[in-house]
Amino acid sequence: MISVETVGKIRRRHLVKGESISKIARETGLSRNTVKRYLRNAVLEPRYSPRAHQVQPKLGPFVARLEELLAADAKRAARERRTAQRLFEALRLEGYAGAYDSVRRFVQRWAKDPARGATAAVFIPLYFAPGEAYQFDWSHEVVELGGLPQTVKVAHLKLCHSRVFLAVAYARESQEMVFDAHERAFRFFGGVPRRGIYDNMKTAVDLIYAGRERRFNKRFLQMAAHYLVEPTACTPAAGWEKGRVENQVGNVREWLFTPKPRFKTLAELNVWLERRCREIASQGRHPEQAGATPWQVFEAAERPALLPLAAPFDGFAERECRVNSSALVTYDRNRYSVECGCAGKVAAVRAYAERIVVVAEGRVVAEHAREFGRDRVIYNPWHYLPALARKPGALRNGAPFRQWDLPAPLAQMRQRLAKVAGGDRQFVEILAAVATHGQETVAVACELALDAGVASSDYVLNAVSRLRAPPRAAAVATPETLKLKEEPQADLHRYDALLGKLVLVAAMMARGFVTEVSRGTA
């Protein structure tokens, strides 16, 4: 079969230009009979009769069985239905020797058969009142942080009525990130909607029952109760139930992540994302309210309908672990130092979106900025100060003290004492004073010692004592009502007379004339 365009060329070349059939056949690659046929036929369309019935020599005996399998699958949930490949494999086990494509085409025709009531997908528009609900979802985007391309997890939280949204980037898609995203979004909105719509993510849903019943995670329910939010989980594979945020993911990728944004840190990226989300909401058009932007609808109708924002939820993921002999705990493939007195004890590691807090015996024993790499060790040298007092020699080669960021006076004193015999012990004594008197006071004392040209712990500790000495009491002002109207005048003649008597008595006692002087005589 040739195209209509080719038929037209053949007819014009012969009937208009007068070219021979042999020339046309030679140059077009067609046979002369074919050229003659199209010259005789006045209808320009090539005649084509589609098959009334598809011949299925090998699949034919198995059609009934395949329809039986498809009918059984139609009664199952969508995620439990077999694909065309699985159906093909099932027929092969029963003796089918044909090709996979025959099975695939039959399955496609069967799914679209009007006799079975199959219709095109229809989506019912949804309506949400102001402040009624928000939708939450994740996406993975590529950004450049510190000069290196990285895939970040972006949390999307969108108000269903006004369409105002916030996108926040994280290194993980874990539960503490979910808590942090909600806190940031509610602060961005200035209030809290009454209902949250989620898919069945593991950080929120522990178990999916039949229908719409779910067993939510305990910590997730604590967050929802704190903000007075009613959580709702979608039906599996029914993304249209949170279509607002599902559609937003593709739009946000185009608006914010194309081309690839470049920042030094994740914190800088999130500051930029918040600003851009506000700009997009202020510049775009609301899909249902003509002439208004999403931000105008938010300010006019949705913000007043939000619940008041409570104090931030203490959103951490917690697990217990034992502190090892090096005073380190492990979390997310990284190790963090704690106070050395906790070595060998059980501690609770609380992971927040941006920090790690370690609690033991009812108090916080460590707090670090969170690391998202692998196999890194994060030290706080002050955690090892009690052990350093017993082993001052570890100051030179101890791993926690290699890159210790001390105040300049303390760092200079450490360098000076490193050249003195016993200097390590002296510097440890200076460090021990920090726990009692504070780092600022000890730093000032070191500065005074360096100015005096003395590198000695005794001098520094003495300076600390002088700096910490209590101030002198201020003079007490005498009220006017208690002041004397006539101040007494001192009579020094009485003291002179008394002094003369004392001198005479002392002389007599020295010569032995008097052995005892009575109180009255004196």
Coordinates of C-alpha atoms in Angstrom, one line a residue:
M1 CA 0.0 0.0 0.0
I2 CA 1.4 3.4 -1.0
S3 CA 0.5 6.8 0.3
V4 CA -2.1 9.2 -1.2
E5 CA 0.7 11.7 -1.9
T6 CA 2.6 9.1 -4.1
V7 CA -0.6 8.3 -6.0
G8 CA -1.0 12.0 -6.8
K9 CA 2.5 12.3 -8.0
I10 CA 2.1 9.3 -10.3
R11 CA -1.1 10.7 -11.9
R12 CA 0.4 14.2 -12.4
R13 CA 3.6 12.8 -14.0
H14 CA 1.7 10.7 -16.5
L15 CA -1.4 12.7 -17.2
V16 CA 0.0 16.2 -16.9
K17 CA 3.7 15.9 -17.8
G18 CA 3.3 13.0 -20.2
E19 CA 6.0 10.8 -18.7
S20 CA 5.9 7.1 -19.7
I21 CA 4.8 4.3 -17.3
S22 CA 8.2 2.6 -17.6
K23 CA 10.0 5.8 -16.5
I24 CA 7.7 6.4 -13.6
A25 CA 8.0 2.8 -12.4
R26 CA 11.8 2.9 -12.7
E27 CA 12.2 6.1 -10.7
T28 CA 9.6 5.3 -8.0
G29 CA 10.6 1.7 -7.5
L30 CA 7.1 0.5 -8.2
S31 CA 6.1 -2.2 -10.7
R32 CA 4.5 -1.1 -14.0
N33 CA 1.3 -3.0 -13.1
T34 CA 1.0 -1.0 -9.9
V35 CA 1.5 2.3 -11.8
K36 CA -1.2 1.2 -14.3
R37 CA -3.6 0.3 -11.6
Y38 CA -3.4 3.7 -9.9
L39 CA -3.7 5.5 -13.3
R40 CA -6.9 3.5 -14.1
N41 CA -8.5 4.2 -10.8
A42 CA -10.1 7.6 -10.5
V43 CA -10.3 7.3 -6.6
L44 CA -7.1 8.7 -5.1
E45 CA -7.4 6.8 -1.8
P46 CA -5.8 3.4 -1.9
R47 CA -8.4 0.7 -1.2
Y48 CA -8.0 -0.9 2.2
S49 CA -10.4 -3.2 3.9
P50 CA -9.6 -3.8 7.6
R51 CA -10.0 -7.3 9.0
A52 CA -13.3 -8.0 10.4
H53 CA -11.8 -10.7 12.6
Q54 CA -8.3 -11.0 14.0
V55 CA -6.9 -14.4 13.2
Q56 CA -5.4 -16.1 16.3
P57 CA -4.2 -19.5 15.3
K58 CA -2.2 -20.2 18.5
L59 CA -4.1 -18.1 21.1
G60 CA -7.6 -19.2 19.9
P61 CA -7.8 -22.3 22.0
F62 CA -6.7 -20.3 25.1
V63 CA -9.0 -17.3 24.6
A64 CA -11.7 -18.7 27.0
R65 CA -9.1 -19.5 29.6
L66 CA -7.6 -16.0 29.3
E67 CA -11.0 -14.3 29.6
E68 CA -11.6 -16.4 32.7
L69 CA -8.3 -15.2 34.3
L70 CA -9.1 -11.6 33.4
A71 CA -12.6 -11.8 34.9
A72 CA -11.1 -13.2 38.1
D73 CA -8.5 -10.4 38.3
A74 CA -11.2 -7.7 37.7
K75 CA -12.7 -8.6 41.1
R76 CA -9.4 -8.1 42.9
A77 CA -7.9 -4.8 44.1
A78 CA -5.8 -3.0 41.4
R79 CA -2.5 -3.7 43.0
E80 CA -3.3 -7.5 43.1
R81 CA -4.2 -7.8 39.4
R82 CA -1.8 -9.7 37.2
T83 CA 0.0 -7.9 34.3
A84 CA -0.1 -9.2 30.7
Q85 CA 3.4 -10.7 31.3
R86 CA 2.1 -12.7 34.3
L87 CA -1.0 -13.9 32.3
F88 CA 1.3 -14.9 29.5
E89 CA 3.4 -17.0 31.8
A90 CA 0.3 -18.6 33.3
L91 CA -0.9 -19.6 29.8
R92 CA 2.6 -21.0 28.9
L93 CA 2.3 -23.4 31.9
E94 CA -1.0 -24.6 30.4
G95 CA 0.5 -25.3 27.0
Y96 CA 0.3 -22.0 25.1
A97 CA 3.1 -21.8 22.5
G98 CA 2.3 -18.4 21.0
A99 CA 3.9 -15.0 21.4
Y100 CA 3.6 -12.5 24.3
D101 CA 2.4 -9.8 22.0
S102 CA -0.8 -11.7 21.1
V103 CA -1.6 -12.0 24.8
R104 CA -0.8 -8.3 25.4
R105 CA -3.1 -7.1 22.5
F106 CA -5.9 -9.3 23.7
V107 CA -5.7 -8.0 27.2
Q108 CA -5.7 -4.4 26.0
R109 CA -8.8 -5.0 23.8
W110 CA -10.6 -6.8 26.7
A111 CA -10.0 -3.9 29.1
K112 CA -11.5 -1.4 26.6
D113 CA -14.5 -3.6 25.6
P114 CA -17.7 -1.5 25.9
A115 CA -19.7 -4.7 26.4
R116 CA -18.0 -5.0 29.8
G117 CA -19.1 -1.5 30.8
A118 CA -15.5 -0.1 30.4
T119 CA -15.6 3.7 30.2
A120 CA -13.0 6.4 30.1
A121 CA -11.7 7.6 33.5
V122 CA -13.8 10.3 35.0
F123 CA -12.6 12.5 37.8
I124 CA -15.1 14.3 40.0
P125 CA -14.0 17.9 40.9
L126 CA -13.5 18.4 44.7
Y127 CA -14.4 21.3 46.8
F128 CA -12.7 22.3 50.1
A129 CA -13.9 25.1 52.4
P130 CA -11.4 27.8 53.7
G131 CA -9.2 26.3 56.4
E132 CA -10.7 22.8 56.0
A133 CA -7.7 20.8 54.8
Y134 CA -4.2 20.6 53.4
Q135 CA -2.5 17.9 51.4
F136 CA 1.0 16.5 52.0
D137 CA 3.4 14.7 49.7
W138 CA 7.1 14.1 48.9
S139 CA 9.2 14.4 45.7
H140 CA 12.8 13.9 44.8
E141 CA 14.7 16.7 43.2
V142 CA 18.2 17.3 42.0
V143 CA 20.1 20.4 43.3
E144 CA 23.7 21.5 43.7
L145 CA 24.9 22.0 47.2
G146 CA 28.5 23.1 47.9
G147 CA 29.4 22.5 44.3
L148 CA 28.2 18.9 44.2
P149 CA 25.0 17.6 42.6
Q150 CA 22.7 15.9 45.2
T151 CA 19.2 14.4 45.2
V152 CA 17.1 16.0 48.0
K153 CA 13.7 15.0 49.3
V154 CA 11.2 17.9 49.1
A155 CA 8.2 18.0 51.4
H156 CA 5.2 19.7 49.8
L157 CA 2.3 21.0 52.0
K158 CA -0.5 22.7 50.1
L159 CA -3.7 24.4 51.4
C160 CA -6.7 22.9 49.4
H161 CA -8.8 26.1 49.2
S162 CA -6.4 28.9 48.4
R163 CA -3.7 26.7 46.8
V164 CA -0.9 28.4 48.7
F165 CA 1.9 25.9 49.3
L166 CA 5.3 25.5 50.9
A167 CA 8.2 23.3 49.7
V168 CA 11.0 22.3 52.1
A169 CA 14.1 20.3 51.1
Y170 CA 15.7 17.6 53.3
A171 CA 18.4 15.0 53.1
R172 CA 16.1 12.3 54.4
E173 CA 12.4 11.3 54.1
S174 CA 12.2 10.2 57.7
Q175 CA 9.6 11.0 60.4
E176 CA 11.5 13.8 62.1
M177 CA 11.6 15.5 58.7
V178 CA 7.8 15.2 58.4
F179 CA 7.4 16.9 61.8
D180 CA 9.8 19.7 60.9
A181 CA 8.0 20.3 57.5
H182 CA 4.6 20.6 59.3
E183 CA 6.1 23.1 61.9
R184 CA 7.6 25.2 59.1
A185 CA 4.5 25.1 57.0
F186 CA 2.1 26.1 59.8
R187 CA 4.4 28.9 60.7
F188 CA 4.4 30.0 57.1
F189 CA 0.6 29.9 56.9
G190 CA 0.2 31.6 60.3
G191 CA -2.3 28.9 61.5
V192 CA -3.4 25.3 61.2
P193 CA -6.1 23.7 58.9
R194 CA -8.5 21.2 60.5
R195 CA -7.6 18.2 58.4
G196 CA -4.5 16.7 56.8
I197 CA -4.7 14.4 53.7
Y198 CA -1.8 12.0 53.2
D199 CA -0.9 8.9 51.2
N200 CA -0.1 5.8 53.1
M201 CA 3.5 6.7 53.9
K202 CA 5.3 4.5 56.5
T203 CA 6.2 7.5 58.6
A204 CA 2.5 8.1 59.3
V205 CA 0.6 4.8 58.7
D206 CA 1.6 1.5 60.4
L207 CA -1.2 -0.7 59.1
I208 CA -3.8 -0.4 56.3
Y209 CA -7.1 -2.1 57.0
A210 CA -10.0 -2.7 54.5
G211 CA -11.7 0.4 53.3
R212 CA -10.5 3.8 54.7
E213 CA -9.6 2.5 58.2
R214 CA -5.9 3.0 59.1
R215 CA -3.7 2.5 62.1
F216 CA -1.5 5.6 62.4
N217 CA 1.9 5.8 63.9
K218 CA 1.9 6.8 67.6
R219 CA 4.3 9.7 67.2
F220 CA 2.5 10.9 64.2
L221 CA -0.8 10.9 66.1
Q222 CA 0.9 12.9 68.9
M223 CA 1.9 15.6 66.4
A224 CA -1.7 15.6 65.0
A225 CA -3.1 15.9 68.4
H226 CA -0.7 18.7 69.3
Y227 CA -1.8 20.8 66.3
L228 CA -5.5 19.6 66.6
V229 CA -5.3 18.2 63.0
E230 CA -7.4 15.2 61.9
P231 CA -5.3 12.9 59.8
T232 CA -6.8 11.3 56.7
A233 CA -5.1 8.6 54.5
C234 CA -6.0 8.2 50.9
T235 CA -7.1 4.9 49.3
P236 CA -4.1 3.0 47.9
A237 CA -3.4 3.9 44.2
A238 CA -6.0 6.7 44.3
G239 CA -3.8 9.7 43.8
W240 CA -6.8 11.8 42.7
E241 CA -7.9 12.0 46.4
K242 CA -5.0 14.4 46.9
G243 CA -4.7 15.7 43.4
R244 CA -4.0 19.3 44.5
V245 CA -0.5 18.3 45.8
E246 CA 0.0 15.6 43.2
N247 CA -0.3 18.1 40.4
Q248 CA 1.8 20.6 42.3
V249 CA 4.9 18.2 42.3
G250 CA 5.3 18.5 38.5
N251 CA 4.7 22.3 38.6
V252 CA 7.2 22.9 41.4
R253 CA 9.8 20.9 39.6
E254 CA 9.4 23.3 36.6
W255 CA 9.1 26.5 38.7
L256 CA 11.8 25.9 41.3
F257 CA 14.1 23.1 40.2
T258 CA 14.6 23.8 36.5
P259 CA 17.3 24.8 36.0
K260 CA 19.1 23.1 38.9
P261 CA 19.4 25.6 41.8
R262 CA 22.8 26.1 43.3
F263 CA 23.5 26.9 47.0
K264 CA 26.2 26.3 49.6
T265 CA 24.0 24.6 52.2
L266 CA 20.5 23.1 52.6
A267 CA 19.6 25.9 55.0
E268 CA 20.2 28.5 52.3
L269 CA 18.2 26.5 49.8
N270 CA 15.2 26.4 52.2
V271 CA 15.3 30.1 52.7
W272 CA 15.2 30.6 49.0
L273 CA 12.4 28.1 48.6
E274 CA 10.2 29.8 51.2
R275 CA 10.7 33.2 49.4
R276 CA 9.9 31.7 46.0
C277 CA 6.7 29.9 47.3
R278 CA 5.4 33.2 48.5
E279 CA 6.3 34.9 45.2
I280 CA 4.6 32.2 43.2
A281 CA 1.4 32.4 45.3
S282 CA 1.4 36.2 44.9
Q283 CA 1.9 36.2 41.1
G284 CA -0.1 33.2 39.8
R285 CA -3.8 32.9 39.1
H286 CA -6.3 31.0 41.3
P287 CA -7.8 28.2 39.2
E288 CA -11.4 28.8 40.5
Q289 CA -11.6 32.4 41.4
A290 CA -10.9 34.6 38.4
G291 CA -9.0 37.8 38.8
A292 CA -7.4 36.7 42.2
T293 CA -4.1 35.2 43.1
P294 CA -3.8 32.3 45.5
W295 CA -2.2 34.7 48.1
Q296 CA -5.2 37.1 47.8
V297 CA -7.6 34.2 48.4
F298 CA -5.5 33.0 51.3
E299 CA -5.4 36.4 53.0
A300 CA -9.1 37.1 52.4
A301 CA -10.7 33.8 53.2
E302 CA -8.3 31.1 54.3
R303 CA -6.0 32.7 56.9
P304 CA -8.9 33.9 59.1
A305 CA -10.4 30.3 59.0
L306 CA -7.2 28.6 60.3
L307 CA -6.8 27.4 63.8
P308 CA -4.4 29.4 66.1
L309 CA -0.9 28.1 65.9
A310 CA 0.2 26.3 69.0
A311 CA 3.8 26.1 70.3
P312 CA 6.1 24.1 68.0
F313 CA 5.7 20.3 68.4
D314 CA 8.9 18.7 69.8
G315 CA 9.3 16.6 66.7
F316 CA 12.0 14.1 67.2
A317 CA 12.5 10.4 66.4
E318 CA 13.9 8.6 69.4
R319 CA 15.7 5.3 70.0
E320 CA 17.8 3.9 72.8
C321 CA 21.4 2.8 72.5
R322 CA 24.3 2.1 74.8
V323 CA 27.2 4.6 75.0
N324 CA 30.4 2.8 74.1
S325 CA 33.7 3.1 76.0
S326 CA 34.8 6.0 73.9
A327 CA 31.8 8.0 75.0
L328 CA 30.1 7.8 71.6
V329 CA 26.6 6.9 70.4
T330 CA 25.7 5.8 66.9
Y331 CA 22.8 7.2 64.8
D332 CA 22.2 7.0 61.1
R333 CA 25.7 5.5 60.4
N334 CA 27.4 8.4 62.2
R335 CA 28.8 8.6 65.8
Y336 CA 28.4 11.5 68.2
S337 CA 30.2 12.2 71.5
V338 CA 28.5 12.5 74.9
E339 CA 29.7 13.3 78.4
C340 CA 32.4 10.8 79.3
G341 CA 30.6 10.0 82.6
C342 CA 27.9 8.3 80.6
A343 CA 30.2 5.6 79.1
G344 CA 28.6 2.2 79.4
K345 CA 25.1 3.6 80.2
V346 CA 21.9 3.4 78.1
A347 CA 21.0 6.8 76.5
A348 CA 18.1 8.0 74.4
V349 CA 19.1 9.5 71.0
R350 CA 16.6 12.1 69.8
A351 CA 17.0 12.9 66.1
Y352 CA 15.6 16.2 64.9
A353 CA 15.7 17.5 61.4
E354 CA 18.8 19.5 62.0
R355 CA 20.3 18.3 65.3
I356 CA 21.0 15.3 67.5
V357 CA 20.2 15.4 71.2
V358 CA 21.3 12.7 73.7
V359 CA 19.4 12.2 77.0
A360 CA 20.6 10.0 79.8
E361 CA 19.3 9.8 83.4
G362 CA 16.7 12.4 82.8
R363 CA 19.1 15.2 81.5
V364 CA 20.6 16.3 78.2
V365 CA 24.2 15.0 78.0
A366 CA 25.0 16.0 74.4
E367 CA 23.7 18.1 71.5
H368 CA 25.2 18.2 68.0
A369 CA 24.4 19.6 64.6
R370 CA 23.1 16.6 62.6
E371 CA 25.4 15.0 59.9
F372 CA 23.9 13.3 56.9
G373 CA 27.0 11.6 55.5
R374 CA 28.3 8.2 56.5
D375 CA 30.9 6.9 59.0
R376 CA 31.6 10.3 60.4
V377 CA 32.6 11.0 64.0
I378 CA 31.4 14.3 65.6
Y379 CA 33.3 15.2 68.8
N380 CA 32.7 17.9 71.4
P381 CA 36.1 18.1 73.2
W382 CA 34.4 19.5 76.4
H383 CA 32.7 16.1 76.9
Y384 CA 36.1 14.5 77.6
L385 CA 37.4 17.1 80.1
P386 CA 36.9 14.9 83.2
A387 CA 38.9 12.1 81.5
L388 CA 41.5 14.6 80.4
A389 CA 42.1 15.6 84.0
R390 CA 43.2 12.0 84.7
K391 CA 45.1 11.6 81.5
P392 CA 46.5 15.0 80.5
G393 CA 48.9 13.4 78.0
A394 CA 45.9 12.7 75.7
L395 CA 45.8 16.5 75.0
R396 CA 48.5 16.2 72.4
N397 CA 47.2 13.2 70.3
G398 CA 43.6 12.7 71.4
A399 CA 41.2 12.6 68.5
P400 CA 38.6 14.9 70.1
F401 CA 41.3 17.6 70.6
R402 CA 42.9 17.7 67.2
Q403 CA 40.9 20.5 65.7
W404 CA 39.6 22.1 68.9
D405 CA 38.1 25.5 68.1
L406 CA 39.1 27.4 71.3
P407 CA 38.9 31.2 71.9
A408 CA 42.1 32.9 70.8
P409 CA 43.6 33.5 74.3
L410 CA 43.1 29.9 75.3
A411 CA 44.6 28.6 72.0
Q412 CA 47.6 30.9 72.4
M413 CA 48.1 29.7 76.0
R414 CA 47.9 26.1 74.8
Q415 CA 50.6 26.7 72.3
R416 CA 52.9 28.4 74.9
L417 CA 52.4 25.6 77.5
A418 CA 53.0 22.9 74.9
K419 CA 56.7 24.0 74.9
V420 CA 57.0 23.7 78.7
A421 CA 57.6 20.6 80.7
G422 CA 54.4 19.6 82.3
G423 CA 52.6 22.2 80.2
D424 CA 49.8 19.7 79.3
R425 CA 48.8 19.3 82.9
Q426 CA 48.9 23.0 83.5
F427 CA 46.6 23.7 80.5
V428 CA 44.2 21.0 81.7
E429 CA 44.0 22.8 85.1
I430 CA 43.1 26.0 83.2
L431 CA 40.4 24.1 81.2
A432 CA 39.0 22.7 84.4
A433 CA 38.3 26.3 85.6
V434 CA 36.0 26.8 82.6
A435 CA 33.4 24.4 84.1
T436 CA 33.3 26.5 87.3
H437 CA 33.9 30.1 86.2
G438 CA 32.9 30.1 82.5
Q439 CA 34.8 30.2 79.3
E440 CA 34.7 34.0 79.0
T441 CA 36.3 34.6 82.4
V442 CA 39.1 32.1 81.8
A443 CA 39.8 33.5 78.4
V444 CA 40.2 37.0 79.9
A445 CA 42.6 35.6 82.6
C446 CA 44.7 33.9 79.8
E447 CA 44.8 37.2 78.0
L448 CA 46.1 39.0 81.1
A449 CA 48.7 36.3 81.6
L450 CA 49.9 36.6 78.0
D451 CA 50.1 40.4 78.3
A452 CA 52.3 40.0 81.3
G453 CA 54.5 37.5 79.4
V454 CA 53.7 34.6 81.9
A455 CA 52.5 31.2 80.7
S456 CA 51.5 29.5 83.9
S457 CA 48.4 27.9 85.3
D458 CA 49.0 29.5 88.7
Y459 CA 49.0 32.9 87.2
V460 CA 45.9 32.3 85.2
L461 CA 44.0 30.7 88.1
N462 CA 45.0 33.7 90.3
A463 CA 43.7 36.1 87.7
V464 CA 40.5 34.1 87.6
S465 CA 40.1 34.5 91.3
R466 CA 40.7 38.2 91.1
L467 CA 38.2 38.6 88.3
R468 CA 35.6 36.6 90.2
A469 CA 36.2 38.4 93.5
P470 CA 32.9 39.9 94.9
P471 CA 32.6 43.7 94.4
R472 CA 33.0 46.1 97.3
A473 CA 29.8 47.1 99.0
A474 CA 28.5 50.5 98.0
A475 CA 28.4 53.3 100.5
V476 CA 25.1 53.6 102.4
A477 CA 23.6 57.0 102.0
T478 CA 22.2 58.4 105.4
P479 CA 18.7 59.7 105.1
E480 CA 18.2 63.4 105.9
T481 CA 15.9 62.6 108.9
L482 CA 18.8 60.7 110.6
K483 CA 21.5 63.3 110.1
L484 CA 22.6 65.2 113.3
K485 CA 21.7 68.8 113.4
E486 CA 24.7 69.6 115.6
E487 CA 27.7 67.4 115.1
P488 CA 29.8 66.8 118.3
Q489 CA 33.3 68.3 118.3
A490 CA 36.2 66.0 119.2
D491 CA 38.1 67.0 122.5
L492 CA 41.6 65.7 122.0
H493 CA 42.8 67.0 125.4
R494 CA 41.1 64.1 127.2
Y495 CA 43.0 61.6 125.0
D496 CA 46.3 63.4 125.7
A497 CA 45.7 63.3 129.5
L498 CA 44.9 59.6 129.3
L499 CA 48.0 58.9 127.2
G500 CA 50.2 60.7 129.8
K501 CA 48.9 58.4 132.5
L502 CA 49.5 55.3 130.5
V503 CA 53.1 56.3 129.8
L504 CA 53.7 56.9 133.5
V505 CA 52.2 53.5 134.5
A506 CA 54.3 51.7 131.9
A507 CA 57.5 53.3 133.2
M508 CA 56.7 52.3 136.8
M509 CA 56.0 48.7 135.7
A510 CA 59.2 48.6 133.9
R511 CA 61.1 49.5 137.1
G512 CA 59.2 47.1 139.2
F513 CA 57.4 49.6 141.3
V514 CA 54.1 48.5 140.2
T515 CA 53.1 44.8 139.5
E516 CA 49.4 45.1 138.8
V517 CA 47.3 48.0 137.7
S518 CA 43.6 47.8 138.6
R519 CA 41.0 48.4 136.0
G520 CA 39.8 51.5 137.9
T521 CA 43.4 53.0 138.1
A522 CA 43.9 52.5 134.4

